[in-house]
Amino acid sequence: MSSQAPPIVDDEECRPQISFFQWPDYVVLALMLLVSAAIGIFFGIQARRQKASTDDILVGGRQMATFPMAMSLLASFMSAVTLLGNPAEMYNYGTQFVVIGVGYIMVSPVTAYVFMPVYHRLALTSAYEYLEMRFNKWVRLIGCVIFTLHMITYLPIVVYAPALALNQVTGLDTYAAVSIIFAVCIFYTSVGGIKAVIWTDTFQVLMMFAGMMAVVFKGTVDVGGADFVWQKTVESGRAEFFNMNTDPRERHSFWTMTVGGSFLWIATYAASQAQIQRFLTVPTEKQAVRAIWINCIGLVALLLVCCWGGLVMYANYFDCDPLISGKVKASDQLLPLFVMDTMGSLPGMPGLFTAGIFSGSLSTVSTGLSSLAAITLKDFLIGAFKMELKDSRQASLAKWISLIYGIICFGIVFLVAQIGGVLQAALSVNGMVGGPILGLFSLGILIPWVNWKGAFSGGIVGLVFVGWMGFGAQVEAALGNLSYPKKLLSVAGCNCTTGVLPAPPLPGSYPDIFPLYAVSYMWYAPIGWCITTLIGIAVSWMTKFNDPREMDKRLFSPVLIAIMDKLPLSWQEKVNWPLKPAKKEGCENSGFEFEAENEKVQKSEDENTHKF
């Protein structure tokens, strides 16, 4: 399926050229790093003076304000992968990817009204505490292990992306850039705790938007305006929003983006410790709901800015593709090259862009490290190994755990440095683990009759099946048996080559490999969710369903409870409903004692709703 490029002429214009920062660019970048570190120092000093508790370090004392929490949600996974990958996606494959914005919108009501209230009312610290409350410690352990493995493989990917950008625009060694990112991030995360993470996230989101907006605005003006950009998009066949092909092997279609994208991002926000931990930092559910909707607006805005940036890049290089001409070696270097071509003469502007890329990576890594610290402390040390630790000891350990995980991820980044497309690689990993994890939480929160045997079996089968699909696809891609045609790329306007690339194959032309390996990576999350839930229900049925009336009402979604309570009484009796009121002593089937009473969880709603 891959097309052969025209021959490259050995001309000086064609050889890769490295542009270097001017001193104002280094100043801008250094200031961003210094501000991030200073925030960590500030909250570290504050924590020492106030003798911060474990809650202060891991969930901000549950007293954070709405807006910074919303910005932290936005920064957590809209990382350098987004800033570099989305424009490259538009440049190479067209606009179909932008339809994933539907998934961004869908995630908000589902997370805010179906899942989040359960976590908030139980006053959790680790999301996976819920799995023990609802099922047992073995199901909890599955969730913890999956998330931990996910984070320590995902974080190196999002660190390598900005290092690549810095290498392209400054010539600084890639691994030196990686070292700088990890050093700063580990410092402020381990010193300042979740408060430092959230406030640095807020600052870094502003840097991300500022960097991308500057590039997109300047690029649009220089290339001839928005009309010219859209004209070139249409002429090249890149304007595609409604590819209604239902074949699951189609890499990006309307269905993969809306259905697959919705499952992927619901898994990210409703069933991931990284995001759930942030919901728990604000005092009330109302604040958490408001933050989720603010985050939604930010997600869509950043998506549109990044995607438009990719179209602007194509309008600039439509007749002299940098990849074919040899100016860059990978798609993820396209945006940094474009920045230097359009803004290299403006002192400080390349530095602003690179600061935005750094910010995206820093925010994601700090999110991962803080969530890993919470899980290791609460789920492994205290939950699994039953260690009895004083609160002051827990707070100290949480900081050291962040440091250790940072060092581990720093080491792993050298193993993933050869990955070419950071966007697809990151989303593939998220989909493979996100679907089964979302399935586990869905079984617990939405299907009261499922027992621990069903959840355990469903989680294992779902993860193994989707992991097999993803691993098989990666092997086939490495062997050259699985690739996807790019949109038309030309080199007719530069002296390096002559001609244009051949037109891509007609729709419906797919590689002749095992069908499941050819399935679009965007289907991994819904497939994992479906397998996990179906196996969970089937095994629970074979081993005797739970009786929901013997379980605590707080374990289930308020949306489910409202629907079930409206059913006729005769129907309720057939499915063992209604539920009993919440019990202070905990959930009978798990033996896990709740840490907060209903009154404590619901306290002071009216007093705190003014916080924003």
Coordinates of C-alpha atoms in Angstrom, one line a residue:
M1 CA 0.0 0.0 0.0
S2 CA 2.9 2.3 0.4
S3 CA 3.8 4.4 -2.6
Q4 CA 7.4 4.9 -3.8
A5 CA 8.6 8.5 -3.7
P6 CA 10.3 10.1 -6.7
P7 CA 14.1 10.1 -6.7
I8 CA 15.8 12.8 -4.6
V9 CA 18.4 15.0 -6.2
D10 CA 21.5 15.6 -4.1
D11 CA 21.1 19.3 -3.9
E12 CA 22.1 21.6 -1.0
E13 CA 18.5 22.8 -0.8
C14 CA 17.4 19.3 -0.2
R15 CA 19.7 18.4 2.6
P16 CA 18.3 18.6 6.2
Q17 CA 19.1 22.0 7.7
I18 CA 19.0 22.8 11.4
S19 CA 18.0 26.2 12.6
F20 CA 19.2 27.4 16.0
F21 CA 17.6 29.4 18.7
Q22 CA 18.5 33.0 19.2
W23 CA 19.0 34.2 22.8
P24 CA 15.4 35.5 23.2
D25 CA 14.1 32.0 22.4
Y26 CA 16.3 30.5 25.1
V27 CA 15.0 33.2 27.5
V28 CA 11.4 32.3 26.8
L29 CA 12.0 28.6 27.2
A30 CA 14.0 29.1 30.4
L31 CA 11.4 31.3 31.9
M32 CA 8.7 28.6 31.4
L33 CA 10.8 26.0 33.1
L34 CA 11.7 28.4 36.0
V35 CA 8.1 29.3 36.6
S36 CA 7.1 25.6 36.7
A37 CA 9.9 24.8 39.1
A38 CA 9.1 27.9 41.2
I39 CA 5.5 26.7 41.6
G40 CA 6.8 23.4 42.9
I41 CA 9.1 25.2 45.4
F42 CA 6.2 27.4 46.6
F43 CA 3.9 24.5 47.4
G44 CA 6.7 22.5 48.8
I45 CA 7.5 25.2 51.3
Q46 CA 3.8 25.6 52.1
A47 CA 3.4 21.9 52.6
R48 CA 6.4 21.8 55.0
R49 CA 5.1 24.8 57.0
Q50 CA 1.6 23.4 57.3
K51 CA 2.8 19.8 57.8
A52 CA 0.8 18.6 54.8
S53 CA -1.2 15.4 55.2
T54 CA -1.5 12.6 52.7
D55 CA -4.7 14.1 51.4
D56 CA -2.9 17.4 50.8
I57 CA -0.2 15.7 48.8
L58 CA -2.5 13.4 46.7
V59 CA -5.8 15.3 46.4
G60 CA -5.0 18.8 47.5
G61 CA -6.8 18.5 50.8
R62 CA -10.0 18.3 48.6
Q63 CA -10.1 22.1 48.6
M64 CA -8.9 23.1 45.2
A65 CA -10.8 25.7 43.1
T66 CA -12.8 24.8 40.0
F67 CA -10.9 26.6 37.2
P68 CA -7.3 25.3 37.9
M69 CA -8.8 21.8 38.3
A70 CA -10.5 22.2 34.9
M71 CA -7.2 23.4 33.3
S72 CA -5.4 20.4 34.9
L73 CA -7.9 18.1 33.3
L74 CA -7.3 19.7 30.0
A75 CA -3.5 19.5 30.3
S76 CA -3.4 15.9 31.5
F77 CA -3.8 14.2 28.2
M78 CA -3.8 17.0 25.6
S79 CA -0.1 16.8 25.6
A80 CA 2.8 17.3 23.1
V81 CA 1.3 14.3 21.4
T82 CA -1.7 16.5 20.5
L83 CA 0.4 19.6 19.6
L84 CA 2.7 17.7 17.2
G85 CA 0.5 14.7 16.2
N86 CA -2.8 16.5 15.2
P87 CA -1.2 18.9 12.7
A88 CA 0.8 16.1 11.2
E89 CA -2.4 14.0 10.9
M90 CA -4.2 16.8 9.0
Y91 CA -1.2 17.3 6.7
N92 CA -0.8 13.6 5.8
Y93 CA -4.4 12.2 5.9
G94 CA -6.9 15.1 5.9
T95 CA -9.6 16.4 8.2
Q96 CA -11.4 13.2 9.1
F97 CA -9.6 13.1 12.4
V98 CA -11.2 16.3 13.6
V99 CA -14.5 14.4 14.0
I100 CA -13.1 13.0 17.2
G101 CA -14.3 16.2 18.7
V102 CA -17.7 14.4 19.0
G103 CA -16.0 12.1 21.4
Y104 CA -14.7 15.1 23.4
I105 CA -18.2 16.3 23.7
M106 CA -19.7 12.9 24.6
V107 CA -17.2 12.4 27.4
S108 CA -18.5 15.4 29.4
P109 CA -22.1 14.3 30.3
V110 CA -21.2 10.7 30.7
T111 CA -18.3 11.5 33.0
A112 CA -20.1 14.3 34.9
Y113 CA -23.4 12.6 35.6
V114 CA -22.8 8.8 35.3
F115 CA -19.4 8.1 36.8
M116 CA -17.9 11.1 38.7
P117 CA -20.7 11.3 41.4
V118 CA -19.8 7.8 42.5
Y119 CA -16.1 8.6 43.1
H120 CA -16.9 11.9 44.7
R121 CA -19.5 10.6 47.2
L122 CA -17.2 7.8 48.3
A123 CA -14.4 10.3 49.0
L124 CA -11.8 8.1 47.3
T125 CA -8.1 8.8 46.9
S126 CA -7.4 6.0 44.4
A127 CA -10.0 5.2 41.8
Y128 CA -9.3 1.5 42.2
E129 CA -10.4 1.6 45.8
Y130 CA -13.8 1.5 44.2
L131 CA -13.2 -1.9 42.6
E132 CA -12.5 -3.4 46.0
M133 CA -15.6 -1.8 47.5
R134 CA -17.7 -3.1 44.7
F135 CA -16.0 -6.5 44.0
N136 CA -12.9 -7.6 45.9
K137 CA -9.2 -7.0 46.2
W138 CA -8.3 -9.1 43.1
V139 CA -10.3 -6.9 40.8
R140 CA -8.8 -3.9 42.4
L141 CA -5.3 -5.3 41.8
I142 CA -6.1 -5.9 38.1
G143 CA -7.0 -2.3 37.6
C144 CA -3.9 -1.0 39.5
V145 CA -1.5 -3.2 37.5
I146 CA -3.0 -2.3 34.2
F147 CA -2.9 1.4 34.9
T148 CA 0.6 1.3 36.2
L149 CA 1.9 -0.5 33.2
H150 CA 0.0 1.9 30.9
M151 CA 1.5 5.0 32.5
I152 CA 5.1 3.8 32.5
T153 CA 4.9 3.0 28.8
Y154 CA 2.7 6.1 27.8
L155 CA 4.8 8.8 29.6
P156 CA 8.0 8.1 27.7
I157 CA 6.1 8.5 24.4
V158 CA 4.9 12.0 25.3
V159 CA 8.3 13.0 26.6
Y160 CA 10.1 12.0 23.4
A161 CA 7.8 14.2 21.2
P162 CA 8.9 17.6 22.6
A163 CA 12.5 16.4 22.6
L164 CA 12.1 15.7 18.9
A165 CA 10.7 19.2 18.4
L166 CA 13.6 20.8 20.3
N167 CA 16.1 18.9 18.3
Q168 CA 14.5 20.1 15.1
V169 CA 14.5 23.8 16.0
T170 CA 17.7 24.1 18.0
G171 CA 20.0 21.2 17.2
L172 CA 20.1 20.4 20.9
D173 CA 20.6 16.7 21.5
T174 CA 17.3 14.8 21.9
Y175 CA 18.3 13.0 25.0
A176 CA 19.5 16.2 26.6
A177 CA 16.1 17.6 26.0
V178 CA 14.5 14.5 27.6
S179 CA 16.8 14.9 30.6
I180 CA 15.7 18.6 31.1
I181 CA 12.0 17.7 30.8
F182 CA 12.2 14.9 33.4
A183 CA 14.4 16.8 35.8
V184 CA 12.0 19.8 36.0
C185 CA 8.9 17.6 36.1
I186 CA 10.2 15.2 38.7
F187 CA 11.3 18.2 40.8
Y188 CA 8.0 20.1 41.0
T189 CA 5.9 17.0 41.2
S190 CA 7.8 15.3 44.1
V191 CA 8.3 18.6 46.0
G192 CA 4.9 20.3 45.7
G193 CA 2.5 17.4 45.3
I194 CA -0.8 17.6 43.5
K195 CA -1.3 21.3 44.3
A196 CA 1.9 22.1 42.4
V197 CA 0.9 19.8 39.6
I198 CA -2.5 21.5 39.1
W199 CA -1.2 25.0 39.2
T200 CA 1.7 24.3 36.9
D201 CA -0.9 22.6 34.6
T202 CA -2.9 25.8 34.6
F203 CA 0.2 27.8 33.6
Q204 CA 1.2 25.3 31.0
V205 CA -2.2 25.2 29.3
L206 CA -1.8 28.9 28.7
M207 CA 1.6 28.3 27.2
M208 CA 0.2 25.5 25.0
F209 CA -2.5 27.8 23.6
A210 CA -0.2 30.8 23.2
G211 CA 2.4 28.8 21.3
M212 CA -0.1 27.2 18.9
M213 CA -2.2 30.3 18.4
A214 CA 0.9 32.3 17.5
V215 CA 2.0 29.7 14.9
V216 CA -1.4 29.2 13.4
F217 CA -2.2 33.0 13.1
K218 CA 1.2 33.9 11.6
G219 CA 1.2 30.9 9.3
T220 CA -2.3 31.7 8.0
V221 CA -1.5 35.3 7.3
D222 CA 1.8 34.5 5.6
V223 CA 0.4 31.8 3.3
G224 CA -2.4 34.1 1.9
G225 CA -5.3 33.9 4.4
A226 CA -7.8 31.3 5.5
D227 CA -9.5 31.2 2.0
F228 CA -6.3 30.0 0.4
V229 CA -5.7 27.4 3.1
W230 CA -9.2 26.0 2.6
Q231 CA -8.8 26.1 -1.2
K232 CA -5.7 23.9 -1.0
T233 CA -7.3 21.6 1.5
V234 CA -10.2 21.0 -0.9
E235 CA -8.1 20.7 -4.0
S236 CA -5.9 18.0 -2.4
G237 CA -8.9 15.9 -1.2
R238 CA -8.1 16.6 2.4
A239 CA -11.5 18.1 3.2
E240 CA -13.2 14.9 4.5
F241 CA -15.6 14.8 7.4
F242 CA -18.2 12.2 6.4
N243 CA -16.4 9.1 5.3
M244 CA -19.2 6.7 6.1
N245 CA -17.3 3.5 5.3
T246 CA -18.4 0.9 7.9
D247 CA -15.4 -1.4 7.3
P248 CA -13.6 -1.6 10.7
R249 CA -10.3 -1.7 8.8
E250 CA -10.8 1.8 7.6
R251 CA -8.2 3.7 9.6
H252 CA -10.2 6.9 10.1
S253 CA -13.9 7.2 9.2
F254 CA -16.9 9.0 10.6
W255 CA -17.7 5.9 12.7
T256 CA -14.2 5.2 14.0
M257 CA -13.9 8.9 15.1
T258 CA -17.4 9.2 16.7
V259 CA -17.9 5.8 18.2
G260 CA -14.3 4.8 18.8
G261 CA -13.3 8.3 19.8
S262 CA -16.1 8.5 22.4
F263 CA -15.2 5.2 24.0
L264 CA -11.5 6.2 24.0
W265 CA -12.1 9.5 25.8
I266 CA -14.7 8.3 28.2
A267 CA -12.2 5.6 29.2
T268 CA -9.6 8.4 29.7
Y269 CA -11.8 10.6 31.8
A270 CA -14.2 8.3 33.6
A271 CA -12.0 5.3 34.4
S272 CA -8.5 6.6 34.7
Q273 CA -6.8 7.5 38.0
A274 CA -5.1 10.4 36.3
Q275 CA -8.4 12.2 35.8
I276 CA -10.5 10.8 38.7
Q277 CA -7.8 12.0 41.1
R278 CA -8.5 15.6 39.9
F279 CA -12.2 15.3 40.4
L280 CA -11.5 14.5 44.0
T281 CA -9.5 17.7 44.6
V282 CA -12.6 20.0 44.7
P283 CA -15.0 20.0 47.6
T284 CA -18.3 19.5 45.8
E285 CA -19.8 17.6 42.9
K286 CA -21.1 20.8 41.4
Q287 CA -17.6 22.2 41.1
A288 CA -16.4 18.9 39.5
V289 CA -19.3 19.0 37.0
R290 CA -18.5 22.6 36.1
A291 CA -14.8 21.8 35.7
I292 CA -15.6 18.9 33.3
W293 CA -17.7 21.2 31.1
I294 CA -15.0 23.9 31.1
N295 CA -12.5 21.2 30.2
C296 CA -14.7 20.2 27.3
I297 CA -14.7 23.7 25.8
G298 CA -10.9 23.7 26.1
L299 CA -10.5 20.3 24.5
V300 CA -12.6 21.2 21.4
A301 CA -10.8 24.6 21.1
L302 CA -7.3 23.1 21.2
L303 CA -8.3 20.4 18.8
L304 CA -9.6 22.9 16.2
V305 CA -6.5 25.1 16.6
C306 CA -4.1 22.1 16.2
C307 CA -6.0 20.7 13.2
W308 CA -6.2 24.1 11.4
G309 CA -2.5 24.3 12.0
G310 CA -2.0 21.1 10.0
L311 CA -4.0 22.6 7.1
V312 CA -1.9 25.7 7.2
M313 CA 1.2 23.6 7.0
Y314 CA -0.1 21.9 3.9
A315 CA -1.0 25.2 2.2
N316 CA 2.6 26.3 2.8
Y317 CA 4.2 23.0 1.6
F318 CA 1.6 21.9 -1.0
D319 CA 4.1 21.8 -3.9
C320 CA 7.3 20.9 -1.9
D321 CA 6.7 18.3 0.7
P322 CA 9.5 18.3 3.4
L323 CA 9.4 14.6 3.9
I324 CA 10.0 13.7 0.3
S325 CA 12.6 16.4 -0.2
G326 CA 14.5 15.2 2.8
K327 CA 14.2 18.3 4.9
V328 CA 12.7 16.3 7.8
K329 CA 12.8 12.6 8.5
A330 CA 9.5 12.1 10.3
S331 CA 6.0 13.5 10.2
D332 CA 6.3 14.7 13.8
Q333 CA 9.0 17.1 12.7
L334 CA 6.8 18.9 10.3
L335 CA 5.4 21.4 12.7
P336 CA 8.8 22.4 14.2
L337 CA 10.1 22.9 10.7
F338 CA 7.1 25.1 9.8
V339 CA 7.6 27.2 12.9
M340 CA 11.2 28.0 12.0
D341 CA 10.2 28.7 8.4
T342 CA 7.5 31.1 9.3
M343 CA 8.6 32.5 12.7
G344 CA 12.4 31.9 12.8
S345 CA 13.1 35.6 12.1
L346 CA 11.0 36.8 15.0
P347 CA 13.0 36.7 18.2
G348 CA 11.4 34.8 21.0
M349 CA 8.6 33.2 18.9
P350 CA 10.3 29.8 18.2
G351 CA 11.0 29.8 22.0
L352 CA 7.3 30.4 22.7
F353 CA 6.3 27.5 20.5
T354 CA 8.8 25.2 22.0
A355 CA 7.8 26.3 25.5
G356 CA 4.2 25.3 24.6
I357 CA 5.4 21.8 23.4
F358 CA 7.5 21.4 26.6
S359 CA 4.4 22.5 28.6
G360 CA 2.3 19.8 27.0
S361 CA 4.8 17.1 28.0
L362 CA 5.4 18.4 31.5
S363 CA 1.7 18.5 32.3
T364 CA 1.1 14.9 31.2
V365 CA 4.2 13.5 32.9
S366 CA 3.4 15.3 36.2
T367 CA -0.2 14.0 36.0
G368 CA 1.1 10.4 35.5
L369 CA 3.7 10.6 38.3
S370 CA 1.1 12.0 40.8
S371 CA -1.4 9.3 39.9
L372 CA 1.2 6.6 40.1
A373 CA 2.2 7.8 43.6
A374 CA -1.4 7.6 44.7
I375 CA -1.9 4.1 43.4
T376 CA 1.3 2.7 44.7
L377 CA 0.7 4.1 48.1
K378 CA -3.0 3.4 48.5
D379 CA -3.5 0.3 46.4
F380 CA -0.2 -1.6 46.6
L381 CA 1.5 -0.6 49.9
I382 CA -1.6 -0.1 52.1
G383 CA -4.2 -2.1 50.1
A384 CA -2.3 -5.2 48.9
F385 CA 0.6 -5.4 51.3
K386 CA -1.4 -4.1 54.3
M387 CA 1.3 -1.8 55.5
E388 CA 0.4 0.3 58.5
L389 CA 1.8 3.8 57.9
K390 CA 1.3 7.0 59.8
D391 CA -0.1 9.9 57.8
S392 CA 3.1 11.8 57.9
R393 CA 5.0 8.8 56.6
Q394 CA 2.5 8.3 53.8
A395 CA 2.9 12.0 52.7
S396 CA 6.7 11.6 52.6
L397 CA 6.5 8.3 50.8
A398 CA 4.2 9.7 48.1
K399 CA 7.0 12.2 47.2
W400 CA 9.6 9.6 47.0
I401 CA 7.4 7.3 44.9
S402 CA 6.9 10.1 42.4
L403 CA 10.7 10.5 42.2
I404 CA 11.3 6.7 41.6
Y405 CA 8.6 6.5 38.9
G406 CA 10.1 9.5 37.2
I407 CA 13.5 7.8 37.0
I408 CA 11.9 4.6 35.7
C409 CA 10.1 6.5 32.9
F410 CA 13.2 8.4 32.1
G411 CA 15.0 5.1 31.5
I412 CA 12.2 3.7 29.3
V413 CA 12.1 6.7 27.0
F414 CA 15.3 5.4 25.4
L415 CA 13.4 2.2 24.3
V416 CA 10.6 4.1 22.6
A417 CA 12.8 6.7 20.9
Q418 CA 12.4 5.0 17.5
I419 CA 8.6 5.3 17.3
G420 CA 7.7 7.4 14.3
G421 CA 4.1 8.5 14.7
V422 CA 3.6 9.6 18.3
L423 CA -0.2 10.3 17.8
Q424 CA -1.2 6.9 16.6
A425 CA 1.2 5.2 19.0
A426 CA -0.2 7.0 22.1
L427 CA -3.8 6.6 21.1
S428 CA -3.2 2.8 20.4
V429 CA -1.8 2.3 23.9
N430 CA -4.7 4.3 25.4
G431 CA -7.3 2.3 23.5
M432 CA -5.8 -1.1 24.4
V433 CA -5.9 -0.5 28.1
G434 CA -8.7 2.0 28.3
G435 CA -11.5 -0.2 26.9
P436 CA -11.0 -3.1 29.5
I437 CA -10.6 -0.7 32.4
L438 CA -13.8 1.2 31.4
G439 CA -15.5 -2.1 31.2
L440 CA -14.5 -2.9 34.8
F441 CA -15.9 0.3 36.1
S442 CA -19.0 0.0 33.9
L443 CA -19.7 -3.4 35.3
G444 CA -19.4 -2.1 38.8
I445 CA -21.3 1.2 38.5
L446 CA -24.0 0.4 35.9
I447 CA -24.6 -3.4 36.3
P448 CA -25.3 -4.2 40.0
W449 CA -25.9 -7.9 39.3
V450 CA -22.4 -8.6 38.1
N451 CA -20.2 -10.4 40.7
W452 CA -16.4 -10.3 41.3
K453 CA -15.8 -13.5 39.2
G454 CA -17.5 -11.9 36.2
A455 CA -15.5 -8.7 36.6
F456 CA -12.2 -10.5 37.1
S457 CA -12.8 -12.8 34.1
G458 CA -14.0 -10.0 31.8
G459 CA -11.1 -7.7 32.6
I460 CA -8.5 -10.4 31.9
V461 CA -10.1 -11.6 28.7
G462 CA -10.7 -8.1 27.4
L463 CA -7.2 -6.9 28.0
V464 CA -5.6 -10.0 26.5
F465 CA -7.8 -9.9 23.4
V466 CA -7.2 -6.3 22.6
G467 CA -3.6 -6.5 23.5
W468 CA -3.2 -9.4 21.1
M469 CA -4.8 -7.3 18.3
G470 CA -2.6 -4.3 19.0
F471 CA 0.6 -6.3 19.3
G472 CA -0.2 -8.1 16.1
A473 CA -0.9 -4.9 14.2
Q474 CA 2.5 -3.4 15.4
V475 CA 4.3 -6.5 14.2
E476 CA 2.7 -6.3 10.8
A477 CA 3.5 -2.6 10.6
A478 CA 7.1 -3.3 11.5
L479 CA 7.3 -5.9 8.8
G480 CA 5.9 -3.5 6.2
N481 CA 2.6 -5.4 5.7
L482 CA 0.4 -2.8 7.3
S483 CA 0.5 0.8 6.2
Y484 CA -2.0 3.5 5.2
P485 CA -1.9 5.7 2.1
K486 CA -1.4 9.4 2.6
K487 CA -3.2 12.1 0.7
L488 CA -1.6 13.5 -2.4
L489 CA 1.9 15.1 -1.7
S490 CA 3.8 17.0 -4.3
V491 CA 7.4 18.0 -4.8
A492 CA 6.9 19.8 -8.2
G493 CA 7.7 23.2 -6.7
C494 CA 11.2 22.4 -5.3
N495 CA 14.4 21.5 -7.0
C496 CA 15.0 18.3 -5.0
T497 CA 12.7 16.0 -7.0
T498 CA 10.4 15.9 -10.0
G499 CA 6.8 14.9 -10.2
V500 CA 4.2 14.0 -7.6
L501 CA 3.5 10.9 -5.6
P502 CA 1.1 8.4 -7.1
A503 CA -2.5 8.8 -6.2
P504 CA -3.5 6.7 -3.1
P505 CA -5.4 3.4 -3.7
L506 CA -9.1 3.4 -4.0
P507 CA -11.2 3.1 -0.8
G508 CA -11.7 -0.5 0.2
S509 CA -8.2 -1.6 -0.7
Y510 CA -6.8 -3.2 2.5
P511 CA -3.7 -5.2 3.3
D512 CA -3.9 -9.0 3.0
I513 CA -3.2 -9.9 6.6
F514 CA -5.1 -11.5 9.4
P515 CA -8.3 -9.4 9.6
L516 CA -8.1 -8.5 13.3
Y517 CA -4.6 -7.0 12.9
A518 CA -5.9 -4.7 10.2
V519 CA -8.7 -3.3 12.4
S520 CA -8.3 0.5 13.0
Y521 CA -6.6 1.3 16.3
M522 CA -9.6 3.6 17.1
W523 CA -11.8 0.5 17.6
Y524 CA -9.5 -0.9 20.4
A525 CA -11.4 0.9 23.2
P526 CA -15.0 -0.1 22.2
I527 CA -13.9 -3.7 21.4
G528 CA -12.1 -4.0 24.8
W529 CA -15.2 -2.5 26.6
C530 CA -17.6 -4.9 24.8
I531 CA -15.6 -8.0 25.5
T532 CA -15.1 -7.1 29.2
T533 CA -18.7 -6.3 29.9
L534 CA -20.1 -9.3 27.9
I535 CA -17.8 -11.8 29.6
G536 CA -18.4 -10.2 32.9
I537 CA -22.2 -10.6 32.6
A538 CA -21.9 -14.2 31.2
V539 CA -19.6 -15.4 34.0
S540 CA -21.7 -13.7 36.6
W541 CA -24.8 -15.4 35.3
M542 CA -23.1 -18.8 35.3
T543 CA -21.8 -18.3 38.9
K544 CA -24.9 -16.7 40.3
F545 CA -25.7 -13.0 40.0
N546 CA -25.2 -10.6 42.9
D547 CA -28.3 -9.4 44.9
P548 CA -28.1 -5.6 44.6
R549 CA -30.3 -5.2 47.7
E550 CA -27.4 -6.4 49.9
M551 CA -25.1 -3.7 48.6
D552 CA -24.5 -0.1 49.4
K553 CA -26.4 2.4 47.3
R554 CA -23.4 4.7 46.8
L555 CA -21.6 2.1 44.7
F556 CA -23.9 2.7 41.8
S557 CA -24.5 5.6 39.4
P558 CA -27.3 8.0 40.4
V559 CA -28.5 7.9 36.8
L560 CA -29.0 4.1 37.1
I561 CA -30.7 4.4 40.4
A562 CA -33.1 7.1 39.1
I563 CA -34.0 4.9 36.1
M564 CA -34.5 1.8 38.1
D565 CA -36.6 3.5 40.8
K566 CA -39.1 4.6 38.1
L567 CA -39.8 1.1 37.0
P568 CA -43.0 -0.6 38.1
L569 CA -42.7 -2.3 41.4
S570 CA -43.4 -5.7 39.8
W571 CA -40.4 -5.2 37.5
Q572 CA -38.2 -4.0 40.4
E573 CA -39.0 -7.2 42.4
K574 CA -37.9 -9.4 39.5
V575 CA -34.5 -7.8 39.4
N576 CA -34.0 -7.5 43.2
W577 CA -34.7 -3.7 43.5
P578 CA -34.9 -1.2 45.2
L579 CA -31.5 -0.9 46.9
K580 CA -31.0 -0.4 50.6
P581 CA -29.8 3.0 52.0
A582 CA -26.1 3.6 52.3
K583 CA -24.5 1.7 55.2
K584 CA -21.7 3.3 57.2
E585 CA -20.0 0.0 57.9
G586 CA -19.3 -0.6 54.3
C587 CA -20.0 -3.0 51.5
E588 CA -21.0 -6.5 52.6
N589 CA -19.5 -8.4 49.7
S590 CA -16.1 -6.8 49.9
G591 CA -15.5 -6.1 53.5
F592 CA -14.1 -2.7 52.7
E593 CA -14.9 0.1 55.1
F594 CA -15.9 3.4 53.7
E595 CA -13.8 6.3 54.8
A596 CA -16.5 8.9 54.7
E597 CA -20.1 9.1 55.8
N598 CA -22.8 10.4 53.5
E599 CA -23.1 13.6 55.6
K600 CA -19.3 14.3 55.2
V601 CA -19.3 13.6 51.5
Q602 CA -22.2 15.9 50.8
K603 CA -21.2 18.7 53.3
S604 CA -21.1 22.4 52.6
E605 CA -22.3 22.2 48.9
D606 CA -23.9 25.6 49.1
E607 CA -20.9 27.2 50.9
N608 CA -18.4 25.9 48.3
T609 CA -20.2 26.5 45.0
H610 CA -18.8 30.0 44.8
K611 CA -15.3 28.6 44.2
F612 CA -14.3 28.8 40.6

